CSV table of C-alpha atoms and ligand atoms in Angstrom, one decimal:
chain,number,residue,atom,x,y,z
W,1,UNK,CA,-18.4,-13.8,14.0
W,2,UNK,CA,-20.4,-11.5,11.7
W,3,UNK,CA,-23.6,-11.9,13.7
W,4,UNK,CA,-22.1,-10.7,16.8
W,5,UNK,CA,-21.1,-7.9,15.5
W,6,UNK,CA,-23.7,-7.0,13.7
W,7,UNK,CA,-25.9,-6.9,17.3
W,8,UNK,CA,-25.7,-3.0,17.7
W,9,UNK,CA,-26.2,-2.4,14.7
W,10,UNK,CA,-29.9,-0.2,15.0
W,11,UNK,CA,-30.1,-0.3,11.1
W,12,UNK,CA,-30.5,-4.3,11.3
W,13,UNK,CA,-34.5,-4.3,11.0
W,14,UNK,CA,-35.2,-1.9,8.1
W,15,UNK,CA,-33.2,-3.0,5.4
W,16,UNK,CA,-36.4,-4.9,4.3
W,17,UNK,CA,-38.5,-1.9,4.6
W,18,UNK,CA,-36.2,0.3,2.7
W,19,UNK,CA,-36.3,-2.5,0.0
W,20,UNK,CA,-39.9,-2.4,-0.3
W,21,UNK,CA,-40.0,1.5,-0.2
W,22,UNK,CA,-37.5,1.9,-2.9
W,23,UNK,CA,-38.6,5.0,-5.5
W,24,UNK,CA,-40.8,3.0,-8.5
W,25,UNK,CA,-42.7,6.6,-9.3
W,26,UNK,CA,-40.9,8.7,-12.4
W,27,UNK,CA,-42.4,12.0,-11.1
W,28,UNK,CA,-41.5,11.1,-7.7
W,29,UNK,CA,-37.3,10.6,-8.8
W,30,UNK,CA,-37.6,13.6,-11.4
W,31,UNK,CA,-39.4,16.2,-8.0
W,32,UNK,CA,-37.1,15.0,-5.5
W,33,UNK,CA,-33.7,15.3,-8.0
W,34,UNK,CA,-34.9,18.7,-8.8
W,35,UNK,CA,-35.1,17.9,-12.8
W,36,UNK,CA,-36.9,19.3,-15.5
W,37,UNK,CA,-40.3,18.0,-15.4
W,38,UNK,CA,-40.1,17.3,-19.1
W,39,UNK,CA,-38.4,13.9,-18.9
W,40,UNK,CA,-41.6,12.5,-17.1
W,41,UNK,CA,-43.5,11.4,-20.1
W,42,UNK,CA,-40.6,9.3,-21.7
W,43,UNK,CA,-39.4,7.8,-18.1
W,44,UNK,CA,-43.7,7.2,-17.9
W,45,UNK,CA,-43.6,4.8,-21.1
W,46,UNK,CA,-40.0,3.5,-21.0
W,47,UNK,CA,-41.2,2.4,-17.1
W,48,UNK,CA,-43.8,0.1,-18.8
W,49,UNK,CA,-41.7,-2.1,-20.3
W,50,UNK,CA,-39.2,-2.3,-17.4
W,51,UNK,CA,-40.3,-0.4,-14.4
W,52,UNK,CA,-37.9,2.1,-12.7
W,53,UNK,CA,-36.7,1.0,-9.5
W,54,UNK,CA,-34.3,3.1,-7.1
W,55,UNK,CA,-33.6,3.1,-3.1
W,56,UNK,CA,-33.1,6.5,-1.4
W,57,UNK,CA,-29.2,5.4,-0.4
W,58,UNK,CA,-28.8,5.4,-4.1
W,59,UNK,CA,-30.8,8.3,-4.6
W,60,UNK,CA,-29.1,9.8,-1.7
W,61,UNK,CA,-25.5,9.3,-4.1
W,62,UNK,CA,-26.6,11.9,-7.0
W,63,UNK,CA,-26.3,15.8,-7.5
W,64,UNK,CA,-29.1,17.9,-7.6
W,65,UNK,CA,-30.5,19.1,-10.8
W,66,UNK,CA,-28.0,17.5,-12.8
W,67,UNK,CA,-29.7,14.8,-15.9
W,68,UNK,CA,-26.7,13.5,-16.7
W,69,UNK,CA,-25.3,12.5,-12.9
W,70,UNK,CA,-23.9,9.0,-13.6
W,71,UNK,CA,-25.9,7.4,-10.4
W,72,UNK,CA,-29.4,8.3,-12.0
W,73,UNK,CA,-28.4,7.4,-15.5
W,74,UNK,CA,-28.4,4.0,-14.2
W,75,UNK,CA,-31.9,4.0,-13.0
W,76,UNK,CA,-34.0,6.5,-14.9
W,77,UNK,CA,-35.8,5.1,-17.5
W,78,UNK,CA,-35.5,7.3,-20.9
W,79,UNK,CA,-37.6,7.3,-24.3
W,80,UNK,CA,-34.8,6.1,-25.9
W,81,UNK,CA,-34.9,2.9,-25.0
W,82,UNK,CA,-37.8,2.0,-26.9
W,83,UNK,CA,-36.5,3.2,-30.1
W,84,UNK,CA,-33.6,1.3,-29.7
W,85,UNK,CA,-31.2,3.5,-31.5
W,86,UNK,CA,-27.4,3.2,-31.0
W,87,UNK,CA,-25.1,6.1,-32.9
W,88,UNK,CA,-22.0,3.8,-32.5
W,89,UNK,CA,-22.0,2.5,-35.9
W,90,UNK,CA,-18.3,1.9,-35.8
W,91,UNK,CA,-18.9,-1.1,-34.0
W,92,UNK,CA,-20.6,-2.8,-37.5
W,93,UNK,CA,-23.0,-5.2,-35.2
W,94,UNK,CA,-25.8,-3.0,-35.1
W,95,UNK,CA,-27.9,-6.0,-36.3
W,96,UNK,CA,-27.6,-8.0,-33.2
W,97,UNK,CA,-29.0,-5.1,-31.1
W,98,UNK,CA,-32.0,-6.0,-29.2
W,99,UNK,CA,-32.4,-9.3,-27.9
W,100,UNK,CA,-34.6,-10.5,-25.3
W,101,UNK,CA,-31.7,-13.1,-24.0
W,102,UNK,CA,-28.6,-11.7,-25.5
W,103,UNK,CA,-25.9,-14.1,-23.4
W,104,UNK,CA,-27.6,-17.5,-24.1
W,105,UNK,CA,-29.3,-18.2,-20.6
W,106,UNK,CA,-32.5,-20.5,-21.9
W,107,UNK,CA,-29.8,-22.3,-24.2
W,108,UNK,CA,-27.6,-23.1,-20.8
W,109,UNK,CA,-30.6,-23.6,-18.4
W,110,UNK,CA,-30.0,-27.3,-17.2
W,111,UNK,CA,-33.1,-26.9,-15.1
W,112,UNK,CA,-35.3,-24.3,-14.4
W,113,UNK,CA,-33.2,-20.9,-13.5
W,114,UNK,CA,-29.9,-23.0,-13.2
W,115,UNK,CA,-27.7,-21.9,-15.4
W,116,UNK,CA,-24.5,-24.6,-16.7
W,117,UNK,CA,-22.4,-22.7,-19.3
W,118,UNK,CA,-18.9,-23.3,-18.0
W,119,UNK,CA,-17.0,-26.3,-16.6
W,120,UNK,CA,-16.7,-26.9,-12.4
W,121,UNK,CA,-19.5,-23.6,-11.9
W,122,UNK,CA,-23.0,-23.0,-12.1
W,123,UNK,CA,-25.1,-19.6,-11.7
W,124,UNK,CA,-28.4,-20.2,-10.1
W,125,UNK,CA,-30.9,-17.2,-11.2
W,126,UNK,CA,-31.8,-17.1,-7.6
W,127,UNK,CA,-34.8,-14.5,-7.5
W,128,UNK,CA,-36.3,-11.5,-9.9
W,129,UNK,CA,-36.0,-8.9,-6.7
W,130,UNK,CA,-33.6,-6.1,-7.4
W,131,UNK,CA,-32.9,-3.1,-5.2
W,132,UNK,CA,-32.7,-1.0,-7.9
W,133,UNK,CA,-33.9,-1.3,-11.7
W,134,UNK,CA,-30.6,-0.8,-13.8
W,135,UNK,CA,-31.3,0.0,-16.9
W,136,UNK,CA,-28.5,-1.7,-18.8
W,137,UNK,CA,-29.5,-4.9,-17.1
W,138,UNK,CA,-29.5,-7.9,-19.3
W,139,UNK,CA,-31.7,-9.9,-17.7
W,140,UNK,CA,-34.4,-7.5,-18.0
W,141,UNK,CA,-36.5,-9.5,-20.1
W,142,UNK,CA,-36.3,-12.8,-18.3
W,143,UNK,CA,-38.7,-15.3,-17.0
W,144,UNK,CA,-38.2,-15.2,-13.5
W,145,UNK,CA,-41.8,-17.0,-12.8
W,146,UNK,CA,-41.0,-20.0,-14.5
W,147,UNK,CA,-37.3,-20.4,-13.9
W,148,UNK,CA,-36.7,-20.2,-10.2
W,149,UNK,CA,-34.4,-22.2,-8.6
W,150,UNK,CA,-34.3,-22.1,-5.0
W,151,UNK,CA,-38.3,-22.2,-5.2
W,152,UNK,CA,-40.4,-25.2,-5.5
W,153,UNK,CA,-37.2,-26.4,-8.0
W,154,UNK,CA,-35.1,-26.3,-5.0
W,155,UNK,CA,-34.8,-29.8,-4.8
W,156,UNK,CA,-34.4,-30.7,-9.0
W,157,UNK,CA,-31.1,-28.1,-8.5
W,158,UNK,CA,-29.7,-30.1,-5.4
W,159,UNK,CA,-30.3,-33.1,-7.3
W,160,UNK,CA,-28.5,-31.7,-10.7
W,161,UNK,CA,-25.6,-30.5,-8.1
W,162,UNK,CA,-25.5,-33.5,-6.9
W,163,UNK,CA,-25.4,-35.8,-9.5
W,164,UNK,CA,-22.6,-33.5,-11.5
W,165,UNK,CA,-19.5,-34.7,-9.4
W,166,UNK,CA,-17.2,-31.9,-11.5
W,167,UNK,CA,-19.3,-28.4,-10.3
W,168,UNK,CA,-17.2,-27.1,-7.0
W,169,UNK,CA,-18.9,-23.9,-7.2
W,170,UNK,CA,-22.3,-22.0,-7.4
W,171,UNK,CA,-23.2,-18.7,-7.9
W,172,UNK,CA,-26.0,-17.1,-6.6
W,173,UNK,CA,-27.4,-14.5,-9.1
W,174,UNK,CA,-30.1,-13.0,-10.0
W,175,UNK,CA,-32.0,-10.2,-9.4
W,176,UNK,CA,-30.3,-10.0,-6.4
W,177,UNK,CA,-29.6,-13.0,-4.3
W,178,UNK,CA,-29.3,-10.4,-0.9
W,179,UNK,CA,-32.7,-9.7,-1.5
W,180,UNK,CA,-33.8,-12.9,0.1
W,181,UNK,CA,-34.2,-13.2,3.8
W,182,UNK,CA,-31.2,-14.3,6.2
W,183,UNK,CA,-33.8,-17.0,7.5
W,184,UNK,CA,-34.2,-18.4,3.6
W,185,UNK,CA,-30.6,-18.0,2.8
W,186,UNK,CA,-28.9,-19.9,5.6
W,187,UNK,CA,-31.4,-22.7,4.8
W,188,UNK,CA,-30.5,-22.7,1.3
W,189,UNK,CA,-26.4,-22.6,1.9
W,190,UNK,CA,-26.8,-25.1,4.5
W,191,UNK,CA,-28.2,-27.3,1.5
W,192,UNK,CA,-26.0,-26.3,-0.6
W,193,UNK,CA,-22.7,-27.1,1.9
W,194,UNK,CA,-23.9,-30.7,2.2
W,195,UNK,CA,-23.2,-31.7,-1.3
W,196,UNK,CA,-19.1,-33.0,-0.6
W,197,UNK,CA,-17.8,-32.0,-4.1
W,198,UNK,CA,-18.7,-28.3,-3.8
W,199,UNK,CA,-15.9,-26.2,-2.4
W,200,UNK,CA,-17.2,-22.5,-3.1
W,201,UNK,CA,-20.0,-20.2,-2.6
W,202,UNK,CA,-20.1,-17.2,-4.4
W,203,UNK,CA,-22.8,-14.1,-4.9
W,204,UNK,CA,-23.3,-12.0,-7.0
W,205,UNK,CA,-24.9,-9.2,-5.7
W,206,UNK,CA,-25.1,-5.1,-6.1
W,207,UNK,CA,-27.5,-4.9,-2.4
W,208,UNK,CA,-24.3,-4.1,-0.1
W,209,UNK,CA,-23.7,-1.0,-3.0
W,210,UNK,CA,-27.3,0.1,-3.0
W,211,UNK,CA,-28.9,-0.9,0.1
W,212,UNK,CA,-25.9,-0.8,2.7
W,213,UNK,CA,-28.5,-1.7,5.4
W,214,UNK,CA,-28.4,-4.8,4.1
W,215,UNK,CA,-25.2,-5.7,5.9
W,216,UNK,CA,-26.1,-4.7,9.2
W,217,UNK,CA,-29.0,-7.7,9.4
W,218,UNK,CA,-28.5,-9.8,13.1
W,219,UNK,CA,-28.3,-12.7,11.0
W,220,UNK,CA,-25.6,-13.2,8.5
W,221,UNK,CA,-25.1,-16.6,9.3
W,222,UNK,CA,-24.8,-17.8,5.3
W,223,UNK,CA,-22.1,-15.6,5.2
W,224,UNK,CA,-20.5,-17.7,7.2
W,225,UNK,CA,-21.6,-20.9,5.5
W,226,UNK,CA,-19.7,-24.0,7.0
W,227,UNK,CA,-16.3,-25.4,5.1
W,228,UNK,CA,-17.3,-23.6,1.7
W,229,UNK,CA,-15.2,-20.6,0.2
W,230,UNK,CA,-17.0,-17.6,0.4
W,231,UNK,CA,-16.4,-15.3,-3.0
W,232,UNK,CA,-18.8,-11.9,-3.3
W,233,UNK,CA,-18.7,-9.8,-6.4
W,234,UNK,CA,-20.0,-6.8,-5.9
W,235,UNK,CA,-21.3,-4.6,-9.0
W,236,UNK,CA,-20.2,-0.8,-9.0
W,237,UNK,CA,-20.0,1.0,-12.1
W,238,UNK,CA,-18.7,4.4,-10.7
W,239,UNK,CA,-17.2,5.9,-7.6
W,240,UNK,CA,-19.3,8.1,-6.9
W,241,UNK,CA,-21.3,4.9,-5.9
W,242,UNK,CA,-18.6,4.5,-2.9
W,243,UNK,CA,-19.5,6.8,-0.2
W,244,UNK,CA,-19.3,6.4,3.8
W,245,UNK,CA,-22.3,4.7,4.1
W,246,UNK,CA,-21.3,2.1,1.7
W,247,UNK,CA,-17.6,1.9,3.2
W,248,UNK,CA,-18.9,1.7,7.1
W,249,UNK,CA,-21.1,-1.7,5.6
W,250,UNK,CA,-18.7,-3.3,3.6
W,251,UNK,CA,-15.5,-3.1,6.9
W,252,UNK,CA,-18.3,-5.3,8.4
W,253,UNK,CA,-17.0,-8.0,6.1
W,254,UNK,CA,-13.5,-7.8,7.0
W,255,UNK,CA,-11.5,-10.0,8.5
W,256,UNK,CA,-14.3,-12.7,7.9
W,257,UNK,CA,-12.7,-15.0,5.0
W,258,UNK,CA,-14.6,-13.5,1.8
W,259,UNK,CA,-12.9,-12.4,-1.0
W,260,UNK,CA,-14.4,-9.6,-2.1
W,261,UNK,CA,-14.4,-8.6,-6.1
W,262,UNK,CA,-15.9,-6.0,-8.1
W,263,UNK,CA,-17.7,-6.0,-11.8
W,264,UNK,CA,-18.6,-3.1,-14.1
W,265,UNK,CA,-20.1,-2.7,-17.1
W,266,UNK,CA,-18.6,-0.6,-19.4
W,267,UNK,CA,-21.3,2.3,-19.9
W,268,UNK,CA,-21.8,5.2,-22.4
W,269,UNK,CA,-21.7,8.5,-20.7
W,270,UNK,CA,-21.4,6.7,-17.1
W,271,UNK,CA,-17.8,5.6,-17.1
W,272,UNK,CA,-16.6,5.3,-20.1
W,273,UNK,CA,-13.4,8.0,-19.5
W,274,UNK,CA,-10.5,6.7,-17.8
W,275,UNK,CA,-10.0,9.3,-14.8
W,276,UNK,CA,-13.5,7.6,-13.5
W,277,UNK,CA,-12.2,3.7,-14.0
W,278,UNK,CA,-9.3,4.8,-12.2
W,279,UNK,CA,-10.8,6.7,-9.0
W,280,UNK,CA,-13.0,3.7,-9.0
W,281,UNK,CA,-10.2,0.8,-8.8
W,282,UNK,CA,-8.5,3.0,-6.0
W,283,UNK,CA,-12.1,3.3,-3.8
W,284,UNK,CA,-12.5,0.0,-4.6
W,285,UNK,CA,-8.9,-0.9,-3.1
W,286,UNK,CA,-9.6,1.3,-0.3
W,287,UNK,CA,-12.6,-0.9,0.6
W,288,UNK,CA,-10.8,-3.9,0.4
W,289,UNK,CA,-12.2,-5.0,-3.0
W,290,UNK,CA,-10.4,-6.0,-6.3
W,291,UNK,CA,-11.6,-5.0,-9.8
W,292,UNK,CA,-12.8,-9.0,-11.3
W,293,UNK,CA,-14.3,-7.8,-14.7
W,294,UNK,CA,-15.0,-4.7,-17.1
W,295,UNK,CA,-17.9,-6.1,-19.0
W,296,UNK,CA,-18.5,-5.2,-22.5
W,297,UNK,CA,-22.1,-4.4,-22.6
W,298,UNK,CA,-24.5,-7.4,-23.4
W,299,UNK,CA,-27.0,-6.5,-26.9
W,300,UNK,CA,-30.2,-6.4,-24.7
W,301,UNK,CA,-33.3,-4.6,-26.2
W,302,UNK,CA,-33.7,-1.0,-24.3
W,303,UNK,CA,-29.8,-0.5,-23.7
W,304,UNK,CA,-28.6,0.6,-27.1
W,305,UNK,CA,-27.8,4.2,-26.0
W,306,UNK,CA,-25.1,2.7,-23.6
W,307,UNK,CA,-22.9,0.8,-25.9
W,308,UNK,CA,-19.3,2.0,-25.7
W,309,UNK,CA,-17.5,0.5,-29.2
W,310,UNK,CA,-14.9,-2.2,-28.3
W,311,UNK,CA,-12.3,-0.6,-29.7
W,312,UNK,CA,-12.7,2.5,-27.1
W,313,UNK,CA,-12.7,-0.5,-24.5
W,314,UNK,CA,-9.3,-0.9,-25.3
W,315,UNK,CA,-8.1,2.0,-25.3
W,316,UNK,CA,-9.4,2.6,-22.0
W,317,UNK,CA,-7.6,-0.7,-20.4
W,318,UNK,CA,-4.7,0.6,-22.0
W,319,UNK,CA,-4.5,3.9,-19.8
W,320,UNK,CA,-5.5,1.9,-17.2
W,321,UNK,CA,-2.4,-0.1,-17.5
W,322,UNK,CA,-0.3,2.5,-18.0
W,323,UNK,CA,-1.2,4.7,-14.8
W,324,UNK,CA,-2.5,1.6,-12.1
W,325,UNK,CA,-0.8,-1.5,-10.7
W,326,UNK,CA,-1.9,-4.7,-12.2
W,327,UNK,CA,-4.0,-6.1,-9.6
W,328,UNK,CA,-6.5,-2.6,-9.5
W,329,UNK,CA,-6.9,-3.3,-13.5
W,330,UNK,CA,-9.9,-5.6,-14.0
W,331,UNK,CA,-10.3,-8.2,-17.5
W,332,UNK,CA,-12.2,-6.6,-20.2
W,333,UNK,CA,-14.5,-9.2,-21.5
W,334,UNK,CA,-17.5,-10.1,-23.3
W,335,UNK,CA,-20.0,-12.8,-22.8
W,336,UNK,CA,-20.5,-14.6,-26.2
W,337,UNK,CA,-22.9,-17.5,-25.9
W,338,UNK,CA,-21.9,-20.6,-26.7
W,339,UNK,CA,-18.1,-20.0,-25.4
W,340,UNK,CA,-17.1,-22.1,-22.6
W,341,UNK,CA,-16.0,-19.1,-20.6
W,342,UNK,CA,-16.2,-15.1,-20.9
W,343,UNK,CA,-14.1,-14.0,-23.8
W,344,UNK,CA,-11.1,-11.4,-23.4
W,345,UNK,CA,-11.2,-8.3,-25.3
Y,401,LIG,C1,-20.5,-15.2,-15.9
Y,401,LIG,C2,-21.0,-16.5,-15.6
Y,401,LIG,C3,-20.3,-17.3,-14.7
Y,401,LIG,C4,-19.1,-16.9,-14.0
Y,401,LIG,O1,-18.0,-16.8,-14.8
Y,401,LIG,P1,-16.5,-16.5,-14.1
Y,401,LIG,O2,-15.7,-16.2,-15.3
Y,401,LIG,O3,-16.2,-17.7,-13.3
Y,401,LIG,O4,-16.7,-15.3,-13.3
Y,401,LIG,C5,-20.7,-18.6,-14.5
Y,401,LIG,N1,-21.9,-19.1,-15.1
Y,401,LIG,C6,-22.6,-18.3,-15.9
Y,401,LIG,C7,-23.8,-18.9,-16.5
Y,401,LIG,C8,-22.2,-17.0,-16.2
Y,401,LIG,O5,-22.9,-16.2,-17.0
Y,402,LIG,S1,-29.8,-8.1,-11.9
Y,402,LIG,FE1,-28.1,-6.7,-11.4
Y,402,LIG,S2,-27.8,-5.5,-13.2
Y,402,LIG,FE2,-29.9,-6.4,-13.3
Y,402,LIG,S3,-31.2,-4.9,-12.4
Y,402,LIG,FE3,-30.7,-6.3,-10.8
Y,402,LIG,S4,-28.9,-5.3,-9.8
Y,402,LIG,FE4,-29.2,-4.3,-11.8
């Protein structure tokens, strides 16, 4: 059982303080990375809009001195995001650049912060906390406040669950669903593992990645959650974001009966070269975690500098193919509102 391992673990208390702690100041990520002090004043006004957020394990992941490590291009906030400017004109939908809700959500919201866009699943938008503010995210601009699920709508989304016999599974999104307590959590899967017709429990979640800590909490009970499936998709980008920290934390999963997945988004200047999809399907394996999905990256406003054009995409899967096994190359897909499923590139 997860808990009982978990008892000697001595990083089990601080996982919450190193949440709250996390890096919010510009000037405080550009001193400690050791960058030049000129890219405070942008970071200052792009952090208005979308504040920076960062924990020191993260931190902890990127060179020294070096602007364009792929870690902090993640996280720092740059002046380019508010011009909004994307040099991939190649891709000829330059006009739908900049949405506040590029993927549909308030269209698919059957009641506040549940989300019921494709048939026998629902994503619940389970909490605005993040770990760490990335800056591609596209849910960036939404209304956390009035949409929250597992809040005071808790029981309007047991009720929906309920009442719709053909949803076996939900997904806890967010923010970050491992952001809430153990205590809240198991409350909320016990809930949840009453209603018969659901079968699966799945999270999506980026805290084991950039909070490790996270997964050495006394009470991981939810992850154990009764008869329900257990699916987590993890979000890793690039492996330099697999180090020993982060492998030590996810072995505590093994052998516990979760399938563990990964998702990327494909980013400009991050990892969009093969040689870095590659290393990262083989760390990933290493880990015990399959690739799931290469995102293409969703129009948000702010994110324009990371848009890799489709057709390089492609080209990158294909190398991909050509040099891994089938299982470590994950679906490249797009999310195009109104489709009854994610869309294969
Ligand atoms: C992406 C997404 C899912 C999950 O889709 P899968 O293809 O099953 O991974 C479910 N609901 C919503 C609203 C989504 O955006
Ligand atoms: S929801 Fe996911 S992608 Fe968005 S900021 Fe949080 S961790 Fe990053």
């Amino acid at each position: 059982m997860i808990t009982k391992i978990a008892s000697t673990g001595q990083h089990s208390e601080c996982w919450q303080h190193e949440l709250a702690t996390a890096i919010r100041e510009p000037e405080t990520l550009i001193r400690l990375l050791q960058l030049p002090k000129s890219f405070i004043e942008g970071a200052k006004r792009s952090a208005r809009h979308f504040p920076l957020r960062v924990t020191k394990s993260f931190l902890s992941r990127m060179e020294l001195g070096n602007i364009n490590d792929p870690l902090l291009r993640q996280v720092l906030p740059l002046a380019t995001e508010l011009t909004g400017q994307n040099d991939n004109s190649v891709n000829g939908h330059l006009s739908s650049w900049g949405q506040l809700d590029p993927v549909g959500d308030a269209e698919a919201m059957a009641s506040p912060g549940l989300l019921h866009k494709y048939p026998g699943r629902v994503l619940l938008v389970s909490t605005a906390a993040c770990a760490i503010h990335c800056r591609y995210c596209f849910r960036q601009h939404f209304s956390y406040q009035e949409a929250n699920p597992l809040g005071s709508q808790f029981p309007a989304t047991l009720a929906y669950l309920s009442q719709n016999k053909d949803i076996h599974e939900v997904i806890l999104s967010g923010g970050d669903p491992l952001s809430i307590s153990d205590q809240r959590l198991n409350r909320i899967i016990s809930q949840l593992a009453a209603i018969p017709h659901l079968n699966t429990i799945r999270f999506h979640t980026r805290l084991p990645v950039v909070l490790p800590k996270r997964l050495y909490s006394q009470q991981l009970d939810w992850l154990q959650s009764g008869q329900l499936n257990r699916v987590m998709v993890l979000h890793i980008n690039h492996p330099n974001e697999i180090n020993d920290e982060f492998r030590s934390a996810i072995q505590r999963l093994q052998g516990h009966n979760i399938t563990l997945l990964n998702q990327s988004v494909l980013l400009k200047g991050i990892n969009d070269d093969a040689n870095s999809l590659i290393e990262l399907s083989y760390k990933l394996l290493e880990c015990g975690i399959l690739p799931y999905y290469l995102h293409q990256l969703d129009q948000v406003s702010g994110a324009a500098h990371f848009e890799v054009a489709v057709g390089t995409g492609r080209q990158l899967i294909e190398q991909m193919r050509n040099r891994l096994p089938g299982y470590l190359v994950p679906k490249y897909v797009q999310e195009i509102p109104g489709q009854a499923a994610k869309t294969p590139l």
